[in-house]
Short mmCIF file of N, CA and C in Angstrom, two decimals:
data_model
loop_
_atom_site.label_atom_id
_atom_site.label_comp_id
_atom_site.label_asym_id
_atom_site.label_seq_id
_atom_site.Cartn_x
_atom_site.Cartn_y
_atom_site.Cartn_z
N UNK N 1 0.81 -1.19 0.00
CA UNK N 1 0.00 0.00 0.00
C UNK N 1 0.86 1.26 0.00
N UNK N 2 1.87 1.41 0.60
CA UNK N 2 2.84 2.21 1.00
C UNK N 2 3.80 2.75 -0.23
N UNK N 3 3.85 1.68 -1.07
CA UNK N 3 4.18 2.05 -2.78
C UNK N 3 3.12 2.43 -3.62
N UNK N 4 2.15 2.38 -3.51
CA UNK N 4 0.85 3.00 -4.04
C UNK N 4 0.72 4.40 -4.06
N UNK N 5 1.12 4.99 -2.65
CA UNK N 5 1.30 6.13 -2.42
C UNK N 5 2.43 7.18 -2.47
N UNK N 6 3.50 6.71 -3.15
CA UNK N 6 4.62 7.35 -3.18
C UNK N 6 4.38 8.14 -4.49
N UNK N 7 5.32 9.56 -4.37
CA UNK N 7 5.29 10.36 -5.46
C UNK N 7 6.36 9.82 -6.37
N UNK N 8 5.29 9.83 -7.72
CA UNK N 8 6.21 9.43 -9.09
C UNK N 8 7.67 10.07 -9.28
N UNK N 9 7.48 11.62 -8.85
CA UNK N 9 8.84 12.32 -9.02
C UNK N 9 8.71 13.61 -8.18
N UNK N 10 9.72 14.44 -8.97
CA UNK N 10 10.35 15.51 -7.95
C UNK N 10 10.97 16.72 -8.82
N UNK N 11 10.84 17.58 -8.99
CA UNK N 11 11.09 19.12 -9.28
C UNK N 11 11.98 19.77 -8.03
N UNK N 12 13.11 19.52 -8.99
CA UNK N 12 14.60 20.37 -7.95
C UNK N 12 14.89 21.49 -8.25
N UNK N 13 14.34 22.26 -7.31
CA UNK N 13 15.09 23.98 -7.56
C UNK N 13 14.41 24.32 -9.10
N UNK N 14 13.63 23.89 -9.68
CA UNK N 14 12.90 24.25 -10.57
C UNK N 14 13.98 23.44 -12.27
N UNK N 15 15.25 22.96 -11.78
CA UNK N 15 15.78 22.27 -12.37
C UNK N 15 16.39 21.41 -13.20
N UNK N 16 15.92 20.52 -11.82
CA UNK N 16 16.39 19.10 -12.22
C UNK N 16 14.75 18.30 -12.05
N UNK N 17 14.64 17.38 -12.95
CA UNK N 17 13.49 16.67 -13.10
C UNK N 17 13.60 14.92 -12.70
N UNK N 18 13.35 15.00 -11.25
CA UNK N 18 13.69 13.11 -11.14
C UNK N 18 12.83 12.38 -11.55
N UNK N 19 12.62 11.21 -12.00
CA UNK N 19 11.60 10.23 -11.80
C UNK N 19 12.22 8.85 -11.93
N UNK N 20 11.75 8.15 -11.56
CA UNK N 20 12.31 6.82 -11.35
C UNK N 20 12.53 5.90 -12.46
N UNK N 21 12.14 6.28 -13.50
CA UNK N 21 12.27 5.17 -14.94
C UNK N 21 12.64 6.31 -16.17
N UNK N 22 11.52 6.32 -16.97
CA UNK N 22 11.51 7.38 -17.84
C UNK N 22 10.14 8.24 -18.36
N UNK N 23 10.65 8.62 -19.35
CA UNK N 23 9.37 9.95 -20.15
C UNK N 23 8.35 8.69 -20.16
N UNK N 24 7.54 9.66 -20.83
CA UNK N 24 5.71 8.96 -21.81
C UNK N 24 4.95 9.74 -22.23
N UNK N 25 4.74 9.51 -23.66
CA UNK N 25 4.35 10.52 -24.63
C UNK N 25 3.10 11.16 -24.03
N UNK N 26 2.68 10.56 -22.86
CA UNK N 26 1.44 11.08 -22.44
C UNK N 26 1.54 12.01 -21.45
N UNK N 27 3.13 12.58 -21.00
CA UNK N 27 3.80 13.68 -19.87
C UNK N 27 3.98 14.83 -20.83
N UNK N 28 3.38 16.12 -20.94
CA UNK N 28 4.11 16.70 -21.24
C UNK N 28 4.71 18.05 -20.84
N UNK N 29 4.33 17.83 -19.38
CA UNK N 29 5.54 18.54 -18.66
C UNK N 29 4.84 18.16 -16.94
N UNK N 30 6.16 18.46 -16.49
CA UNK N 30 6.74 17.80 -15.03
C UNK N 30 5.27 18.29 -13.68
N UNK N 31 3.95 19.41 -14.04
CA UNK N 31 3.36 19.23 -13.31
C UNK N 31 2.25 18.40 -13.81
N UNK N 32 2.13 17.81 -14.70
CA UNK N 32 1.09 16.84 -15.24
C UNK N 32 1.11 15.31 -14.17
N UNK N 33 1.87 15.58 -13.65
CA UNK N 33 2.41 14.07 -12.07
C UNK N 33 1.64 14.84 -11.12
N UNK N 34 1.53 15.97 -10.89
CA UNK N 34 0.42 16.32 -9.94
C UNK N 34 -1.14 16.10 -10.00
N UNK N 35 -1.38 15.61 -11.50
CA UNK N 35 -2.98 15.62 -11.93
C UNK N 35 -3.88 13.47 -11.72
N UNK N 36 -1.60 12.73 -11.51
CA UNK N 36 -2.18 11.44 -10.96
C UNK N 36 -3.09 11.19 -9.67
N UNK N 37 -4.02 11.03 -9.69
CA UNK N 37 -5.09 10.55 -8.52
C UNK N 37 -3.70 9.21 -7.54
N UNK N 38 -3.85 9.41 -6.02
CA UNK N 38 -3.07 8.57 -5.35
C UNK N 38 -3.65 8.65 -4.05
N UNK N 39 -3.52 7.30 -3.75
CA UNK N 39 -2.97 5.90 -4.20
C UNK N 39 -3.68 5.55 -4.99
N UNK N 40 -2.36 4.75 -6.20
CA UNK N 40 -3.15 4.41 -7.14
C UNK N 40 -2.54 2.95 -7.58
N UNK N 41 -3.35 1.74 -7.75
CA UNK N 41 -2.52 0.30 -8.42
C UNK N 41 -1.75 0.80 -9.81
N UNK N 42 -0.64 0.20 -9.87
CA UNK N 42 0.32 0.21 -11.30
C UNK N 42 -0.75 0.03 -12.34
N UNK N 43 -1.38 0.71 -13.39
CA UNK N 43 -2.12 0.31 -14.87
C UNK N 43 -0.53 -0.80 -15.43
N UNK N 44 -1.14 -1.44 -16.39
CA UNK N 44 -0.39 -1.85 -17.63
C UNK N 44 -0.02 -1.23 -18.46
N UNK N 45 -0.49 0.09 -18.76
CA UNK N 45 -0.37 1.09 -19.98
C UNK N 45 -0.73 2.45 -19.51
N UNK N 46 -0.40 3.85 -19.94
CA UNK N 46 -0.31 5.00 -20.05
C UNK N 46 0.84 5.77 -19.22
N UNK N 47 0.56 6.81 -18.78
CA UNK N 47 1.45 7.28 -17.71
C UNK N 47 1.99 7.05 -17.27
N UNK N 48 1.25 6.36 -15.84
CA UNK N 48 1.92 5.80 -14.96
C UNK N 48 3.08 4.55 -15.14
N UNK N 49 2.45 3.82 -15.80
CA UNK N 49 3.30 2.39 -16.12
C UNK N 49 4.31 2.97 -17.01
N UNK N 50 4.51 3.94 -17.93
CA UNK N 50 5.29 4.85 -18.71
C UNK N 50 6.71 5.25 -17.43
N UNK N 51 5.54 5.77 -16.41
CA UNK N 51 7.06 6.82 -15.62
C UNK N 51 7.75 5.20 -14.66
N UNK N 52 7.26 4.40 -14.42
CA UNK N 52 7.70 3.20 -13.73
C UNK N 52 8.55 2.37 -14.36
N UNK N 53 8.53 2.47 -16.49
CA UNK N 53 8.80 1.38 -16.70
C UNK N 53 10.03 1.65 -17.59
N UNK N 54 9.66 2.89 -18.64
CA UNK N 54 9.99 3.67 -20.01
C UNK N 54 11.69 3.71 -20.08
N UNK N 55 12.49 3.39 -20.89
CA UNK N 55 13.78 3.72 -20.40
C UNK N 55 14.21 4.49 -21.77
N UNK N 56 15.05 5.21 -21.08
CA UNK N 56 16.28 5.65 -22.55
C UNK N 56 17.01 4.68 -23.75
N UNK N 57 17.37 5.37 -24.44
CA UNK N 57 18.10 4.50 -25.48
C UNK N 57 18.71 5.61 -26.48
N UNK N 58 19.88 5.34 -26.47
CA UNK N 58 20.35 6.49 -27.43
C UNK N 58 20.58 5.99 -28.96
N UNK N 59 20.14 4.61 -29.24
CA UNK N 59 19.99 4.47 -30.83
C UNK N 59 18.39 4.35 -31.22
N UNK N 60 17.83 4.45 -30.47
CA UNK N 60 16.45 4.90 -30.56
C UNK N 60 15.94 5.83 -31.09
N UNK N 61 14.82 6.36 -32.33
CA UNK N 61 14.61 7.26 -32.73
C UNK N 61 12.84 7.64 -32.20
N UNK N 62 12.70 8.63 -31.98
CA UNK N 62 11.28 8.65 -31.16
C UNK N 62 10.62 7.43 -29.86
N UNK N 63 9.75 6.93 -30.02
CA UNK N 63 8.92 6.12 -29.33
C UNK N 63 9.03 4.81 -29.93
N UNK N 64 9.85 3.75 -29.07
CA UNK N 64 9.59 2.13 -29.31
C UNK N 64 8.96 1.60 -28.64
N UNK N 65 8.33 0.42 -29.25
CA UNK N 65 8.15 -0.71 -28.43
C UNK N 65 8.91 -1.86 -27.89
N UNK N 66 9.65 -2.58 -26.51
CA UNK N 66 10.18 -3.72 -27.09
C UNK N 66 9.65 -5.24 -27.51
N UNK N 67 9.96 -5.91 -27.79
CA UNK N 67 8.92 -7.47 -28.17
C UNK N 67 8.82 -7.95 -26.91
N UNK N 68 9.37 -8.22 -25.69
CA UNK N 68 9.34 -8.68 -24.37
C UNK N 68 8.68 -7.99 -23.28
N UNK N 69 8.26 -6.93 -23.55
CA UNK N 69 7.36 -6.40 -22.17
C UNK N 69 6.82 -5.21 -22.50
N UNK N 70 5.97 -4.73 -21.13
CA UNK N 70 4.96 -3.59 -21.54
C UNK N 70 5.83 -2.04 -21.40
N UNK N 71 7.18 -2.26 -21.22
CA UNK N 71 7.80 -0.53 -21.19
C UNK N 71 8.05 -0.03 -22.58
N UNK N 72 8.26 1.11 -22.47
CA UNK N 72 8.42 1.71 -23.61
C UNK N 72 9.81 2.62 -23.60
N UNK N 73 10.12 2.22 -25.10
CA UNK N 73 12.12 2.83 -25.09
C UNK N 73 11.69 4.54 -25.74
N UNK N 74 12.49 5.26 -25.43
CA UNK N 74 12.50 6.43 -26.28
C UNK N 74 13.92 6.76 -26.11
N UNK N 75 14.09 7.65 -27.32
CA UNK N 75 15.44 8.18 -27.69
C UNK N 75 16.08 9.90 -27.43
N UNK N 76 17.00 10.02 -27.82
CA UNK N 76 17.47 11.62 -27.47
C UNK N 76 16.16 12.64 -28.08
N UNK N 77 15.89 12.23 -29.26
CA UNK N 77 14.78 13.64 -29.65
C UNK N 77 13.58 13.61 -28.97
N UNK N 78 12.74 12.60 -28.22
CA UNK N 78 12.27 12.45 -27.33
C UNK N 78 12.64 13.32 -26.33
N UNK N 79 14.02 12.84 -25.93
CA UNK N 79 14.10 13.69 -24.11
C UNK N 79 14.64 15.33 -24.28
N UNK N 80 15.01 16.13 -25.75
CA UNK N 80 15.34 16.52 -26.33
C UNK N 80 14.01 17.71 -26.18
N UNK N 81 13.15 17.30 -27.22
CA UNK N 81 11.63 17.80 -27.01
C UNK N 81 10.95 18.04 -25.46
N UNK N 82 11.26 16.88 -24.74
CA UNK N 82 10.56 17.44 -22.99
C UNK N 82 11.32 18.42 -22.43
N UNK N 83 12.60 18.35 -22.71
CA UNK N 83 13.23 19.69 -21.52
C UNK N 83 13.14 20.78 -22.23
#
């Protein structure tokens, strides 16, 4: 229950942008984590499962899928475009 309720991320000094995995085309900017309803169970898909799961990749071009699981890869013009 106690992970249900933890904040996805964190706004440093107006900054630095933490979150624990990566982007998701469905963030598009750092107070849109304030509009998640919490506690909330992990979905399989959108946002949330996005900021939990999503990782970098620097031969990546935009938004992948991989064949083995539900995260999603994105690349430099991706993280490029959010900041």
């Amino acid at each position: 229950k106690v992970f249900n309720s933890l904040p996805f991320g964190a706004l440093i000094q107006e900054r630095i942008f933490c979150i624990p995995s990566g982007l998701s085309p469905h963030l598009q900017r750092p107070g849109d984590l304030l509009q998640i309803p919490r506690p909330l169970d992990v979905p399989d898909t959108g946002l949330v499962c996005d900021l939990l799961w999503a990782y970098f990749d620097a031969d990546v071009a935009g938004w992948a899928e991989p064949d083995k699981a539900i995260e999603l890869i994105y690349g430099p013009d991706v993280l490029d475009t959010f900041l």
